Coordinates of C-alpha atoms in Angstrom, one line a residue:
Chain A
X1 CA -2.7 -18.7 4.1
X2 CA -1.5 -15.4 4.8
X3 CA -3.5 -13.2 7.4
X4 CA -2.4 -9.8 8.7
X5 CA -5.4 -8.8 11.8
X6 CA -5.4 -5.4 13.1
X7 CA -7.1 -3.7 16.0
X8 CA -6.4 -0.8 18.1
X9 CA -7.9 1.8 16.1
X10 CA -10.8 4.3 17.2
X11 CA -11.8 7.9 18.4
X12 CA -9.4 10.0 19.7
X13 CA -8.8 13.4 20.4
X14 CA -6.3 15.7 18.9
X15 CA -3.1 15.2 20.9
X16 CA -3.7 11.8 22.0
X17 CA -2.1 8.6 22.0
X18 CA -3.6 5.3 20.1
X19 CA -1.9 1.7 19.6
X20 CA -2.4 -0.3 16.7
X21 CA -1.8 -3.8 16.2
X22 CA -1.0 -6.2 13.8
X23 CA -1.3 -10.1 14.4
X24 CA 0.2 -12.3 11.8
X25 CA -0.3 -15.9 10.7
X26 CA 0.6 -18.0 7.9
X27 CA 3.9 -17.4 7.4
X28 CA 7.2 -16.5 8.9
X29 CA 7.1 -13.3 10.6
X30 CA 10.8 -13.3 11.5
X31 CA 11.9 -12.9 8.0
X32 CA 10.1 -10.1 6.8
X33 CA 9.9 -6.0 6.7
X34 CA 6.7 -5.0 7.5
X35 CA 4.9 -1.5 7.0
X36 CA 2.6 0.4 8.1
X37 CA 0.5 2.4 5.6
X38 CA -2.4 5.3 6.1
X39 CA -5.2 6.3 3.6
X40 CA -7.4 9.3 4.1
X41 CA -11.0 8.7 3.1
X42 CA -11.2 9.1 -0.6
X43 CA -7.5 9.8 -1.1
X44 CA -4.5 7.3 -2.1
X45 CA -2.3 5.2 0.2
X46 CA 0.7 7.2 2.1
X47 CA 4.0 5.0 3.5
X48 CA 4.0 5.8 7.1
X49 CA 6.7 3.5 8.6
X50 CA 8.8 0.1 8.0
X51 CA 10.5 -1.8 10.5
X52 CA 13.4 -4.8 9.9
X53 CA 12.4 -8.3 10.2
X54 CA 14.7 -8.6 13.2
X55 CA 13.4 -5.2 14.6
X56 CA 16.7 -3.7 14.9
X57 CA 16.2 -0.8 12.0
X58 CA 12.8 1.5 11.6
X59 CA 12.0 4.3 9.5
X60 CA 9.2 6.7 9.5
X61 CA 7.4 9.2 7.0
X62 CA 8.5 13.0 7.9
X63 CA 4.7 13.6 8.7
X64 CA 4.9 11.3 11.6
X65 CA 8.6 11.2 12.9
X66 CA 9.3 11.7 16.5
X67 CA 5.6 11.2 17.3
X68 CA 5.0 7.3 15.7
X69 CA 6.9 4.4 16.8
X70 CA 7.1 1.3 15.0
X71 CA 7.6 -2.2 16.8
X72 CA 7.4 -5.8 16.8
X73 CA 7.4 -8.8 18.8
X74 CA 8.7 -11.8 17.0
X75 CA 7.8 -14.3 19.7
X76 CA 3.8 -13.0 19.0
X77 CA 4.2 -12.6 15.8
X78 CA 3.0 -8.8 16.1
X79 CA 3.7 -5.5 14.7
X80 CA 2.9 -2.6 16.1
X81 CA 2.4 1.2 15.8
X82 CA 2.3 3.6 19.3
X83 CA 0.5 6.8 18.0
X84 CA 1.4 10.2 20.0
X85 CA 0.2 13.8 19.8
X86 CA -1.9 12.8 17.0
X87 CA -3.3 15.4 14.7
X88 CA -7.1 16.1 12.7
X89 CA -4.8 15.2 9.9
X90 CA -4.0 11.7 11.1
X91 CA -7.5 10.6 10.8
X92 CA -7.1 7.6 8.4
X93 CA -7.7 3.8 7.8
X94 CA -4.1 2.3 8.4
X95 CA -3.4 -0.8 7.5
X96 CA 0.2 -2.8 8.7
X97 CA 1.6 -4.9 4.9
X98 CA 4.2 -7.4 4.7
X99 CA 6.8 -6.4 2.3
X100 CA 7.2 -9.2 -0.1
X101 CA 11.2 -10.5 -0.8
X102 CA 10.5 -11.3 -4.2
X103 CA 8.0 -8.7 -5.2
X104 CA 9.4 -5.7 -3.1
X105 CA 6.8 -4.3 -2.6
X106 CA 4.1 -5.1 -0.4
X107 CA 2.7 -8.4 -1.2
X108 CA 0.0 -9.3 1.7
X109 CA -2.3 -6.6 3.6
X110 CA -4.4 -6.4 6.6
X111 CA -7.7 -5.6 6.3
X112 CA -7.4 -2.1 7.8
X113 CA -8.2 -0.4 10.9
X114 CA -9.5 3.3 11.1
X115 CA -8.2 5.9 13.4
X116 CA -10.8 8.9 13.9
X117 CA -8.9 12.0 15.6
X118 CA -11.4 14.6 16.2
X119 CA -12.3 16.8 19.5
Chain B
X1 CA 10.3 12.7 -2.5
X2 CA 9.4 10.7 -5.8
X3 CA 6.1 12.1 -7.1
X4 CA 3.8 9.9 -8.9
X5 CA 1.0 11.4 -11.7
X6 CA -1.7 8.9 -13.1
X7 CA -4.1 9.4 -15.8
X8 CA -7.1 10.1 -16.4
X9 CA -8.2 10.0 -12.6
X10 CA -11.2 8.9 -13.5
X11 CA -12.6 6.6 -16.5
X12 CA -16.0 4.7 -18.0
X13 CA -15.9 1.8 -19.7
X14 CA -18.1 -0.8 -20.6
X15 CA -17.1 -4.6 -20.1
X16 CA -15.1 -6.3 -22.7
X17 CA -13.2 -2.8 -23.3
X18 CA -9.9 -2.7 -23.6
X19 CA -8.4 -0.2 -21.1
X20 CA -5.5 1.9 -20.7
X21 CA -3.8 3.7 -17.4
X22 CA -0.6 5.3 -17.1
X23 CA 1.6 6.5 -14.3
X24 CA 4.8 9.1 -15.0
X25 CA 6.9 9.1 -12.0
X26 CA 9.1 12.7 -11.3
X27 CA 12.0 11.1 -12.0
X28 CA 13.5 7.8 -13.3
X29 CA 12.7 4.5 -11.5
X30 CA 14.2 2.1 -13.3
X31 CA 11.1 -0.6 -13.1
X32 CA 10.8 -0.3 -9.5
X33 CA 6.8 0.0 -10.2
X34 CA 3.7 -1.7 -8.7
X35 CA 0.1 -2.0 -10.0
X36 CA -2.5 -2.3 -6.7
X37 CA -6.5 -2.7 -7.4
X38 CA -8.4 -1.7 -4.4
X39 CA -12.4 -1.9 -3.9
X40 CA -15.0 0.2 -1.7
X41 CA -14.2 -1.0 2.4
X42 CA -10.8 -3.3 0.9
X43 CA -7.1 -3.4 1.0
X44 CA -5.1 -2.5 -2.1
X45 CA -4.1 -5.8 -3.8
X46 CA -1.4 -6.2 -5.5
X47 CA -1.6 -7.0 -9.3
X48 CA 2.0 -5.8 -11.0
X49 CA 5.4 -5.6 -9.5
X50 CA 8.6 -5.0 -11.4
X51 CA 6.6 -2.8 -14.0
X52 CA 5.8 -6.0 -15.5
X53 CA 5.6 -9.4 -13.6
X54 CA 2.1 -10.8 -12.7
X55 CA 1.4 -11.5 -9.1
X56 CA 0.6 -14.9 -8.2
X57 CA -2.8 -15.6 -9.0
X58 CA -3.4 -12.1 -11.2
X59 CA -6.0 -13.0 -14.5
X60 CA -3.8 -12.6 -17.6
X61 CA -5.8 -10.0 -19.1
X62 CA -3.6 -7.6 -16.8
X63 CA -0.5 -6.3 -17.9
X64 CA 2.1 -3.9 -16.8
X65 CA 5.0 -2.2 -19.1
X66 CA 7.8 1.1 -19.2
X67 CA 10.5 1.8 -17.3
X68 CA 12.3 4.9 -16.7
X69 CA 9.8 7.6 -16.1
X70 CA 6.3 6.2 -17.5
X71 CA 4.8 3.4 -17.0
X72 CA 1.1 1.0 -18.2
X73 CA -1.5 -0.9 -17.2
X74 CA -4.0 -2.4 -19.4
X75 CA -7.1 -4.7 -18.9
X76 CA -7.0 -6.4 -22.4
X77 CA -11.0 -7.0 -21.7
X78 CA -12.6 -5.7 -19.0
X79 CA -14.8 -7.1 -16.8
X80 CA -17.3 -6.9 -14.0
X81 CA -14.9 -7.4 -11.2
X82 CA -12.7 -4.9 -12.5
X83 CA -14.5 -1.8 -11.4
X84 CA -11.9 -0.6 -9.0
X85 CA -9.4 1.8 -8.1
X86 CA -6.2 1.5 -9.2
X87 CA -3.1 2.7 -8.1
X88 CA 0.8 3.0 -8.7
X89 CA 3.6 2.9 -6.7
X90 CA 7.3 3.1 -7.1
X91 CA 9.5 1.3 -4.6
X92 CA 12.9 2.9 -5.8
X93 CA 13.4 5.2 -2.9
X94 CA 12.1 6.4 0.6
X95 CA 9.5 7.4 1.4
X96 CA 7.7 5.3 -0.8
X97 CA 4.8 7.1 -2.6
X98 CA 1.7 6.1 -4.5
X99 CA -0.1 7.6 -7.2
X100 CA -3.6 9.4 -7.1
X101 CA -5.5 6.3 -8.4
X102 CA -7.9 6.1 -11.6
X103 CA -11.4 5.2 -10.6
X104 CA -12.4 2.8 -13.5
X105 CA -16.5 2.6 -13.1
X106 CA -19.3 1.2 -15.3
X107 CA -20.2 3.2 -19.0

């Protein structure tokens, strides 16, 4: 069975730093994109970032480049999401999805984790 | 960025009702379209990829169709599980983007 478990997420305050984590099971990690995606409370989901199965290509929403970074360790079968000079307008549940090869699209999601960023 | 419009954004219906929701993407996407369902404290799930392919283990009585520019999905006979919130998305080009949802809730 597919399971994607996050943690990481919390209180912070505006301009500081939060990882999130992904820990997956139940498949091959090594051979999938995964993603990160965000939801505001009572809004729609919002693609934040993607990274290569093999971890050598990431891409990132324009709201978050140059202060998200998207990684992954293979050998842990984790994905992961270092969040810098976060904003008010970061506050969100995000939740890490594996993006499915014969769907394309995302297929499996974690249950979500929320990030609070408020002084 | 690919902008996606659903409607109505909100809907009653009573179970056994056939219902209707539509998503109109800004431009074409070919049938680069998902269907996600999403309850109160839960992940979107996936229901419709392709425009029109059932996920795995999907009830029949969901259905997906269009391509281009506008896009379905009906509940050929609603019931109690599907009280949700349901949401497009177009995988045709980065960033990826969702619609708004339609809340479907109980007549």
């Amino acid at each position: 069975e597919v399971q994607l478990v996050e943690s990481g997420g919390g209180i912070v305050q505006p301009g500081g730093s939060l990882r999130l984590s992904c820990s997956a099971s139940g498949f091959t990690f090594n051979n999938y994109w995964m993603h990160w995606v965000r939801q505001a409370p009572g809004k729609g989901p919002v693609w934040v970032s993607r990274i290569k199965s093999d971890g050598t290509i990431a891409n990132y929403a324009d709201s978050v480049k140059g202060r998200f970074t998207v990684s992954r360790d293979n050998a842990k079968n984790t994905l992961y999401l270092e969040m810098n000079s976060l904003r008010v307008d970061d506050t969100a549940v995000y939740y890490c999805a594996r993006w499915g090869s014969v769907a394309g699209t995302f297929d499996y999601w974690g249950q979500g984790n929320l990030v609070t960023v408020s002084s | 960025d690919i902008q996606m419009i659903q409607s109505p954004s909100s809907l009653s219906a009573s179970v056994g009702d056939r219902v209707t929701i539509t998503c109109r993407a800004s431009q074409s996407i070919s049938n680069y379209l998902s269907w996600f369902q999403q309850k109160p404290g839960q992940a979107p799930n996936l229901l419709i990829y392709d425009a029109s392919t059932l996920q795995r283990g999907v009830p029949s009585r969901f259905s997906g169709s269009g391509s281009g520019t506008d896009f379905t999905l009906t509940i050929s006979s609603l019931q109690p599980e599907d009280f949700a919130t349901y949401y497009c998305q177009q995988s045709y080009s980065f960033p990826l983007t969702f619609g708004p949802g339609t809340k479907v809730d109980i007549k």
